[in-house]
PDB file of C-alpha atoms in Angstrom:
ATOM      1  CA  MET F   1     273.922 -11.371-128.753  1.00  0.00           C
ATOM      2  CA  LYS F   2     272.552  -7.901-128.069  1.00  0.00           C
ATOM      3  CA  VAL F   3     270.159  -7.249-125.202  1.00  0.00           C
ATOM      4  CA  TYR F   4     267.509  -4.735-124.760  1.00  0.00           C
ATOM      5  CA  ILE F   5     266.367  -5.177-121.502  1.00  0.00           C
ATOM      6  CA  LEU F   6     262.692  -3.132-120.738  1.00  0.00           C
ATOM      7  CA  GLU F   7     261.831  -2.768-116.858  1.00  0.00           C
ATOM      8  CA  ASP F   8     260.291  -0.156-114.391  1.00  0.00           C
ATOM      9  CA  GLU F   9     260.589  -2.222-111.229  1.00  0.00           C
ATOM     10  CA  VAL F  10     264.389  -1.051-110.597  1.00  0.00           C
ATOM     11  CA  ASN F  11     265.330  -3.892-108.014  1.00  0.00           C
ATOM     12  CA  ILE F  12     263.929  -6.374-110.758  1.00  0.00           C
ATOM     13  CA  ARG F  13     266.194  -4.955-113.503  1.00  0.00           C
ATOM     14  CA  GLU F  14     269.014  -4.740-111.930  1.00  0.00           C
ATOM     15  CA  TYR F  15     268.777  -8.656-111.406  1.00  0.00           C
ATOM     16  CA  ILE F  16     268.075  -8.958-114.753  1.00  0.00           C
ATOM     17  CA  LEU F  17     271.088  -7.186-115.587  1.00  0.00           C
ATOM     18  CA  SER F  18     272.761  -9.500-113.284  1.00  0.00           C
ATOM     19  CA  LEU F  19     271.593 -12.797-114.446  1.00  0.00           C
ATOM     20  CA  ALA F  20     272.373 -11.682-118.123  1.00  0.00           C
ATOM     21  CA  GLY F  21     275.933 -10.630-116.489  1.00  0.00           C
ATOM     22  CA  ASP F  22     276.918 -13.910-115.845  1.00  0.00           C
ATOM     23  CA  ILE F  23     276.326 -15.780-119.405  1.00  0.00           C
ATOM     24  CA  PRO F  24     278.711 -14.543-121.958  1.00  0.00           C
ATOM     25  CA  TYR F  25     277.186 -14.415-125.128  1.00  0.00           C
ATOM     26  CA  LEU F  26     275.014 -11.626-124.012  1.00  0.00           C
ATOM     27  CA  GLN F  27     275.509  -7.845-124.091  1.00  0.00           C
ATOM     28  CA  VAL F  28     273.270  -5.256-123.113  1.00  0.00           C
ATOM     29  CA  VAL F  29     273.291  -2.374-124.851  1.00  0.00           C
ATOM     30  CA  GLY F  30     270.819  -0.738-123.400  1.00  0.00           C
ATOM     31  CA  TYR F  31     267.674  -0.895-121.052  1.00  0.00           C
ATOM     32  CA  ALA F  32     264.698   1.855-120.102  1.00  0.00           C
ATOM     33  CA  ALA F  33     261.728   2.167-117.986  1.00  0.00           C
ATOM     34  CA  GLU F  34     259.643   3.917-120.189  1.00  0.00           C
ATOM     35  CA  ILE F  35     257.768   2.958-123.775  1.00  0.00           C
ATOM     36  CA  ALA F  36     258.929   6.980-125.274  1.00  0.00           C
ATOM     37  CA  THR F  37     262.652   6.082-124.140  1.00  0.00           C
ATOM     38  CA  ALA F  38     262.409   2.219-125.594  1.00  0.00           C
ATOM     39  CA  GLN F  39     260.739   2.882-128.679  1.00  0.00           C
ATOM     40  CA  LYS F  40     263.982   5.173-129.838  1.00  0.00           C
ATOM     41  CA  GLU F  41     266.763   2.855-128.434  1.00  0.00           C
ATOM     42  CA  ILE F  42     265.591  -0.024-129.533  1.00  0.00           C
ATOM     43  CA  GLN F  43     265.069   1.175-133.260  1.00  0.00           C
ATOM     44  CA  GLN F  44     268.188   3.038-133.007  1.00  0.00           C
ATOM     45  CA  LEU F  45     270.023  -0.035-131.454  1.00  0.00           C
ATOM     46  CA  GLN F  46     268.791  -2.972-132.809  1.00  0.00           C
ATOM     47  CA  PRO F  47     269.432  -5.588-130.382  1.00  0.00           C
ATOM     48  CA  ASP F  48     269.248  -9.606-130.917  1.00  0.00           C
ATOM     49  CA  LEU F  49     266.672  -9.986-127.811  1.00  0.00           C
ATOM     50  CA  ILE F  50     263.960  -7.836-126.023  1.00  0.00           C
ATOM     51  CA  LEU F  51     263.590  -8.554-122.180  1.00  0.00           C
ATOM     52  CA  ALA F  52     260.276  -6.918-121.513  1.00  0.00           C
ATOM     53  CA  ASP F  53     257.870  -6.273-118.501  1.00  0.00           C
ATOM     54  CA  ILE F  54     254.364  -5.780-119.922  1.00  0.00           C
ATOM     55  CA  GLU F  55     252.606  -3.530-117.865  1.00  0.00           C
ATOM     56  CA  LEU F  56     254.677   0.072-117.524  1.00  0.00           C
ATOM     57  CA  LYS F  57     253.595   3.066-116.048  1.00  0.00           C
ATOM     58  CA  ASP F  58     253.763   5.045-119.670  1.00  0.00           C
ATOM     59  CA  GLY F  59     252.016   2.344-120.686  1.00  0.00           C
ATOM     60  CA  THR F  60     251.759  -1.759-121.821  1.00  0.00           C
ATOM     61  CA  CYS F  61     254.542  -3.260-124.610  1.00  0.00           C
ATOM     62  CA  PHE F  62     251.882  -4.754-126.646  1.00  0.00           C
ATOM     63  CA  THR F  63     251.718  -0.772-127.666  1.00  0.00           C
ATOM     64  CA  LEU F  64     255.492  -0.633-128.206  1.00  0.00           C
ATOM     65  CA  PHE F  65     256.247  -3.682-130.410  1.00  0.00           C
ATOM     66  CA  ASN F  66     253.080  -2.549-132.928  1.00  0.00           C
ATOM     67  CA  THR F  67     254.305   0.484-133.144  1.00  0.00           C
ATOM     68  CA  ILE F  68     257.683  -0.239-134.276  1.00  0.00           C
ATOM     69  CA  LYS F  69     259.829  -2.544-136.687  1.00  0.00           C
ATOM     70  CA  THR F  70     262.379  -4.910-134.861  1.00  0.00           C
ATOM     71  CA  ASP F  71     263.436  -8.509-135.683  1.00  0.00           C
ATOM     72  CA  ALA F  72     264.735  -8.343-131.872  1.00  0.00           C
ATOM     73  CA  HIS F  73     262.913 -12.006-130.109  1.00  0.00           C
ATOM     74  CA  ILE F  74     261.144 -11.318-127.645  1.00  0.00           C
ATOM     75  CA  ILE F  75     260.930 -12.563-124.016  1.00  0.00           C
ATOM     76  CA  PHE F  76     258.492 -11.547-121.451  1.00  0.00           C
ATOM     77  CA  ILE F  77     259.103 -11.305-117.786  1.00  0.00           C
ATOM     78  CA  THR F  78     255.406 -10.247-115.762  1.00  0.00           C
ATOM     79  CA  ALA F  79     253.440 -11.113-112.829  1.00  0.00           C
ATOM     80  CA  TYR F  80     250.750 -11.048-115.156  1.00  0.00           C
ATOM     81  CA  ASN F  81     250.113 -14.268-116.675  1.00  0.00           C
ATOM     82  CA  GLN F  82     246.876 -13.150-118.123  1.00  0.00           C
ATOM     83  CA  TYR F  83     248.845 -12.209-120.694  1.00  0.00           C
ATOM     84  CA  ALA F  84     249.891 -15.053-122.597  1.00  0.00           C
ATOM     85  CA  ILE F  85     247.888 -15.529-125.311  1.00  0.00           C
ATOM     86  CA  ASP F  86     248.398 -11.998-126.356  1.00  0.00           C
ATOM     87  CA  ALA F  87     252.019 -12.566-126.508  1.00  0.00           C
ATOM     88  CA  LEU F  88     252.329 -15.466-128.460  1.00  0.00           C
ATOM     89  CA  ASN F  89     249.960 -13.467-130.982  1.00  0.00           C
ATOM     90  CA  LEU F  90     252.579 -10.861-131.234  1.00  0.00           C
ATOM     91  CA  GLY F  91     254.891 -13.733-131.764  1.00  0.00           C
ATOM     92  CA  ALA F  92     257.037 -13.364-128.187  1.00  0.00           C
ATOM     93  CA  PHE F  93     259.907 -16.035-127.851  1.00  0.00           C
ATOM     94  CA  ALA F  94     258.620 -17.716-124.211  1.00  0.00           C
ATOM     95  CA  TYR F  95     256.614 -15.537-120.834  1.00  0.00           C
ATOM     96  CA  LEU F  96     258.699 -15.985-117.804  1.00  0.00           C
ATOM     97  CA  LEU F  97     256.546 -14.935-115.080  1.00  0.00           C
ATOM     98  CA  LYS F  98     257.806 -13.357-111.384  1.00  0.00           C
ATOM     99  CA  PRO F  99     259.257 -13.712-109.152  1.00  0.00           C
ATOM    100  CA  ILE F 100     262.392 -14.769-111.960  1.00  0.00           C
ATOM    101  CA  ASP F 101     263.364 -18.524-111.669  1.00  0.00           C
ATOM    102  CA  THR F 102     267.180 -18.112-112.458  1.00  0.00           C
ATOM    103  CA  ALA F 103     267.129 -22.200-113.929  1.00  0.00           C
ATOM    104  CA  ALA F 104     264.313 -21.390-116.046  1.00  0.00           C
ATOM    105  CA  PHE F 105     266.228 -17.620-117.044  1.00  0.00           C
ATOM    106  CA  ASN F 106     269.083 -19.125-118.289  1.00  0.00           C
ATOM    107  CA  ASN F 107     267.217 -22.460-119.511  1.00  0.00           C
ATOM    108  CA  THR F 108     265.070 -19.734-122.131  1.00  0.00           C
ATOM    109  CA  ILE F 109     267.666 -17.419-122.599  1.00  0.00           C
ATOM    110  CA  ASP F 110     269.926 -20.307-124.303  1.00  0.00           C
ATOM    111  CA  ARG F 111     267.348 -21.659-126.371  1.00  0.00           C
ATOM    112  CA  CYS F 112     266.772 -18.497-127.711  1.00  0.00           C
ATOM    113  CA  TYR F 113     270.783 -18.300-127.952  1.00  0.00           C
ATOM    114  CA  LYS F 114     270.624 -21.581-130.183  1.00  0.00           C
ATOM    115  CA  LYS F 115     266.842 -20.348-132.295  1.00  0.00           C
ATOM    116  CA  ILE F 116     268.462 -17.084-133.416  1.00  0.00           C
ATOM    117  CA  GLU F 117     272.085 -18.383-134.533  1.00  0.00           C
ATOM    118  CA  ALA F 118     269.878 -21.156-136.443  1.00  0.00           C
ATOM    119  CA  TYR F 119     267.902 -18.613-138.009  1.00  0.00           C
ATOM    120  CA  ARG F 120     270.930 -16.476-139.015  1.00  0.00           C
ATOM    121  CA  LEU F 121     272.558 -19.949-140.599  1.00  0.00           C
ATOM    122  CA  THR F 122     269.217 -20.331-142.246  1.00  0.00           C
ATOM    123  CA  LYS F 123     269.172 -16.671-143.667  1.00  0.00           C
ATOM    124  CA  GLN F 124     272.737 -16.403-145.316  1.00  0.00           C
ATOM    125  CA  GLN F 125     271.765 -20.164-147.345  1.00  0.00           C
ATOM    126  CA  LEU F 126     268.590 -18.530-148.850  1.00  0.00           C
ATOM    127  CA  GLU F 127     270.718 -15.789-149.675  1.00  0.00           C
ATOM    128  CA  ILE F 128     272.852 -17.754-150.919  1.00  0.00           C
ATOM    129  CA  THR F 129     270.017 -20.163-152.689  1.00  0.00           C
ATOM    130  CA  ASP F 130     268.568 -16.966-153.516  1.00  0.00           C
ATOM    131  CA  SER F 131     270.974 -15.359-155.345  1.00  0.00           C
ATOM    132  CA  HIS F 132     271.992 -19.071-157.371  1.00  0.00           C
ATOM    133  CA  TYR F 133     268.434 -18.982-158.425  1.00  0.00           C
ATOM    134  CA  GLN F 134     268.133 -15.186-159.587  1.00  0.00           C
ATOM    135  CA  LYS F 135     270.906 -15.575-161.109  1.00  0.00           C
ATOM    136  CA  LYS F 136     269.622 -18.510-163.797  1.00  0.00           C
ATOM    137  CA  ASP F 137     266.246 -16.150-163.938  1.00  0.00           C
ATOM    138  CA  THR F 138     264.306 -19.052-161.520  1.00  0.00           C
ATOM    139  CA  PRO F 139     261.619 -17.578-159.227  1.00  0.00           C
ATOM    140  CA  ARG F 140     262.786 -16.896-155.815  1.00  0.00           C
ATOM    141  CA  ARG F 141     262.014 -19.748-153.152  1.00  0.00           C
ATOM    142  CA  ILE F 142     261.613 -20.199-149.922  1.00  0.00           C
ATOM    143  CA  VAL F 143     263.265 -23.439-147.642  1.00  0.00           C
ATOM    144  CA  LEU F 144     260.331 -24.414-144.518  1.00  0.00           C
ATOM    145  CA  LYS F 145     261.311 -26.308-142.536  1.00  0.00           C
ATOM    146  CA  ASN F 146     259.439 -28.209-139.804  1.00  0.00           C
ATOM    147  CA  PHE F 147     259.853 -31.598-137.570  1.00  0.00           C
ATOM    148  CA  ASP F 148     258.503 -34.012-140.339  1.00  0.00           C
ATOM    149  CA  PHE F 149     259.744 -32.304-143.552  1.00  0.00           C
ATOM    150  CA  ILE F 150     261.967 -29.589-145.638  1.00  0.00           C
ATOM    151  CA  GLN F 151     260.055 -28.339-148.835  1.00  0.00           C
ATOM    152  CA  ILE F 152     261.710 -25.801-150.704  1.00  0.00           C
ATOM    153  CA  VAL F 153     258.002 -23.176-152.103  1.00  0.00           C
ATOM    154  CA  ALA F 154     258.055 -20.304-154.892  1.00  0.00           C
ATOM    155  CA  MET F 155     257.617 -17.267-153.431  1.00  0.00           C
ATOM    156  CA  LYS F 156     255.272 -16.440-156.708  1.00  0.00           C
ATOM    157  CA  ASP F 157     252.855 -19.358-155.142  1.00  0.00           C
ATOM    158  CA  ILE F 158     252.300 -18.070-151.376  1.00  0.00           C
ATOM    159  CA  VAL F 159     249.187 -15.968-151.171  1.00  0.00           C
ATOM    160  CA  TYR F 160     249.176 -15.240-147.868  1.00  0.00           C
ATOM    161  CA  CYS F 161     251.155 -15.927-144.152  1.00  0.00           C
ATOM    162  CA  GLN F 162     248.543 -16.172-141.272  1.00  0.00           C
ATOM    163  CA  SER F 163     249.614 -16.571-137.417  1.00  0.00           C
ATOM    164  CA  ASP F 164     247.652 -17.655-134.924  1.00  0.00           C
ATOM    165  CA  LYS F 165     249.302 -18.905-130.972  1.00  0.00           C
ATOM    166  CA  GLY F 166     253.362 -19.282-132.286  1.00  0.00           C
ATOM    167  CA  TYR F 167     252.281 -20.864-135.361  1.00  0.00           C
ATOM    168  CA  THR F 168     251.861 -19.620-139.207  1.00  0.00           C
ATOM    169  CA  THR F 169     250.256 -21.285-141.925  1.00  0.00           C
ATOM    170  CA  PHE F 170     251.165 -20.031-145.516  1.00  0.00           C
ATOM    171  CA  HIS F 171     248.508 -20.385-147.804  1.00  0.00           C
ATOM    172  CA  LEU F 172     249.174 -21.085-150.945  1.00  0.00           C
ATOM    173  CA  GLN F 173     247.789 -20.787-154.734  1.00  0.00           C
ATOM    174  CA  ASP F 174     246.882 -24.327-155.230  1.00  0.00           C
ATOM    175  CA  GLY F 175     244.846 -23.490-152.212  1.00  0.00           C
ATOM    176  CA  SER F 176     246.883 -25.785-150.143  1.00  0.00           C
ATOM    177  CA  LYS F 177     248.436 -24.488-146.967  1.00  0.00           C
ATOM    178  CA  ILE F 178     251.654 -25.286-144.862  1.00  0.00           C
ATOM    179  CA  ILE F 179     251.865 -24.600-141.124  1.00  0.00           C
ATOM    180  CA  MET F 180     255.097 -23.968-139.398  1.00  0.00           C
ATOM    181  CA  SER F 181     255.808 -23.604-135.677  1.00  0.00           C
ATOM    182  CA  LYS F 182     257.738 -20.863-135.855  1.00  0.00           C
ATOM    183  CA  VAL F 183     256.023 -17.294-135.657  1.00  0.00           C
ATOM    184  CA  LEU F 184     255.565 -15.257-138.142  1.00  0.00           C
ATOM    185  CA  LYS F 185     258.502 -12.237-137.671  1.00  0.00           C
ATOM    186  CA  GLU F 186     260.941 -15.022-138.417  1.00  0.00           C
ATOM    187  CA  TYR F 187     259.535 -15.302-141.770  1.00  0.00           C
ATOM    188  CA  GLU F 188     258.115 -11.679-142.761  1.00  0.00           C
ATOM    189  CA  ALA F 189     262.272 -10.880-142.309  1.00  0.00           C
ATOM    190  CA  LEU F 190     262.438 -13.709-145.246  1.00  0.00           C
ATOM    191  CA  LEU F 191     259.528 -12.302-147.693  1.00  0.00           C
ATOM    192  CA  PRO F 192     260.787  -9.875-150.066  1.00  0.00           C
ATOM    193  CA  GLU F 193     259.354  -6.618-148.856  1.00  0.00           C
ATOM    194  CA  ASP F 194     258.773  -4.963-152.706  1.00  0.00           C
ATOM    195  CA  THR F 195     256.618  -8.308-152.378  1.00  0.00           C
ATOM    196  CA  PHE F 196     255.176  -9.100-149.467  1.00  0.00           C
ATOM    197  CA  ILE F 197     253.303  -6.386-147.027  1.00  0.00           C
ATOM    198  CA  ARG F 198     252.827  -7.228-143.306  1.00  0.00           C
ATOM    199  CA  CYS F 199     248.818  -5.351-143.365  1.00  0.00           C
ATOM    200  CA  HIS F 200     247.802  -6.991-139.911  1.00  0.00           C
ATOM    201  CA  GLN F 201     250.171  -8.115-136.291  1.00  0.00           C
ATOM    202  CA  SER F 202     248.368 -11.942-138.016  1.00  0.00           C
ATOM    203  CA  TYR F 203     248.884 -11.249-141.467  1.00  0.00           C
ATOM    204  CA  ILE F 204     251.505 -11.085-144.292  1.00  0.00           C
ATOM    205  CA  VAL F 205     249.853 -10.856-147.978  1.00  0.00           C
ATOM    206  CA  ASN F 206     251.328 -11.361-151.064  1.00  0.00           C
ATOM    207  CA  VAL F 207     250.938  -7.831-152.613  1.00  0.00           C
ATOM    208  CA  ASN F 208     250.394  -9.690-156.488  1.00  0.00           C
ATOM    209  CA  TYR F 209     247.172 -11.411-154.733  1.00  0.00           C
ATOM    210  CA  ILE F 210     245.938  -8.504-153.946  1.00  0.00           C
ATOM    211  CA  SER F 211     242.468  -7.523-156.188  1.00  0.00           C
ATOM    212  CA  ARG F 212     240.524  -4.806-153.764  1.00  0.00           C
ATOM    213  CA  TYR F 213     241.021  -2.750-150.836  1.00  0.00           C
ATOM    214  CA  TYR F 214     238.188  -1.726-148.921  1.00  0.00           C
ATOM    215  CA  LYS F 215     238.708   1.871-146.930  1.00  0.00           C
ATOM    216  CA  GLU F 216     237.093   0.453-143.455  1.00  0.00           C
ATOM    217  CA  GLY F 217     240.540  -1.900-143.155  1.00  0.00           C
ATOM    218  CA  GLU F 218     240.014  -4.899-145.725  1.00  0.00           C
ATOM    219  CA  LEU F 219     241.396  -6.796-148.274  1.00  0.00           C
ATOM    220  CA  LEU F 220     240.046  -9.420-150.791  1.00  0.00           C
ATOM    221  CA  LEU F 221     242.808 -11.347-152.772  1.00  0.00           C
ATOM    222  CA  THR F 222     241.857 -12.645-155.815  1.00  0.00           C
ATOM    223  CA  ASN F 223     241.015 -16.171-154.154  1.00  0.00           C
ATOM    224  CA  THR F 224     237.972 -14.155-152.713  1.00  0.00           C
ATOM    225  CA  HIS F 225     239.423 -14.329-149.082  1.00  0.00           C
ATOM    226  CA  LYS F 226     239.222 -10.871-146.996  1.00  0.00           C
ATOM    227  CA  ILE F 227     242.509 -10.290-145.262  1.00  0.00           C
ATOM    228  CA  PRO F 228     241.978  -7.557-141.978  1.00  0.00           C
ATOM    229  CA  VAL F 229     244.154  -4.329-143.039  1.00  0.00           C
ATOM    230  CA  SER F 230     244.632  -2.594-138.959  1.00  0.00           C
ATOM    231  CA  ASP F 231     244.846   1.199-138.563  1.00  0.00           C
ATOM    232  CA  ARG F 232     248.856   0.980-138.119  1.00  0.00           C
ATOM    233  CA  LYS F 233     249.308  -0.409-141.355  1.00  0.00           C
ATOM    234  CA  LYS F 234     246.512   1.478-143.586  1.00  0.00           C
ATOM    235  CA  SER F 235     248.541   4.007-144.858  1.00  0.00           C
ATOM    236  CA  ILE F 236     251.555   0.651-146.326  1.00  0.00           C
ATOM    237  CA  VAL F 237     248.850  -0.538-147.953  1.00  0.00           C
ATOM    238  CA  ILE F 238     247.180   2.791-149.446  1.00  0.00           C
ATOM    239  CA  ASP F 239     250.890   3.827-150.545  1.00  0.00           C
ATOM    240  CA  TYR F 240     251.409   0.177-152.600  1.00  0.00           C
ATOM    241  CA  ILE F 241     248.419   0.943-153.840  1.00  0.00           C
ATOM    242  CA  GLU F 242     248.538   4.149-155.418  1.00  0.00           C
ATOM    243  CA  ARG F 243     252.143   3.564-156.446  1.00  0.00           C
ATOM    244  CA  LEU F 244     250.749   1.125-158.836  1.00  0.00           C
ATOM    245  CA  THR F 245     248.612   4.870-160.283  1.00  0.00           C
TER     246      THR F 245
END
């Protein structure tokens, strides 16, 4: 599992490097003390996991993760516990406080590793299933697994997905909802880019249900629901709409 470390305190960074070095399945592919450096390197190195302090000398990591595209899981390691809710909404896997407890660190890394491996296996299975159904001219589907059930949903029936405090809610065409205990980022990687747009940190929308776009930053869907569009995502939404004209 490839790991990238973002920490501006040298002693703490060295300690994290030593902890990571004791875990055989971890490979540290890079580290940085500044957001500007990490912004370039993360997109080049494509790590599976990012260990990040929140407050750095040139800003906060929330700015970084809202401006780059990465499928990496994020574990925040910080001395500030007031950022916990923001971290969950961003889709962070975990939130560890300094000083770092070795046992808690190892346990969190292990849980993350198992989740990443399970996700890779699920994605492979979905790709095989999707390929099979496409050959039969059957609509693509997604498998939603929870503690209580496994549900197969046709992607055409998903109107939008909403993230809230580490959970993702699928809003379906018939008005029903499915709540999953996974972050939005995991489903973003499974939903086809030609059909779904990440228009906001907390929302992914099926483009087939977009009825109107308000330039101040809002989408009106065919079911009359309104979805916010963040400033950073406006160009993506506008580009899609312009391709229709």
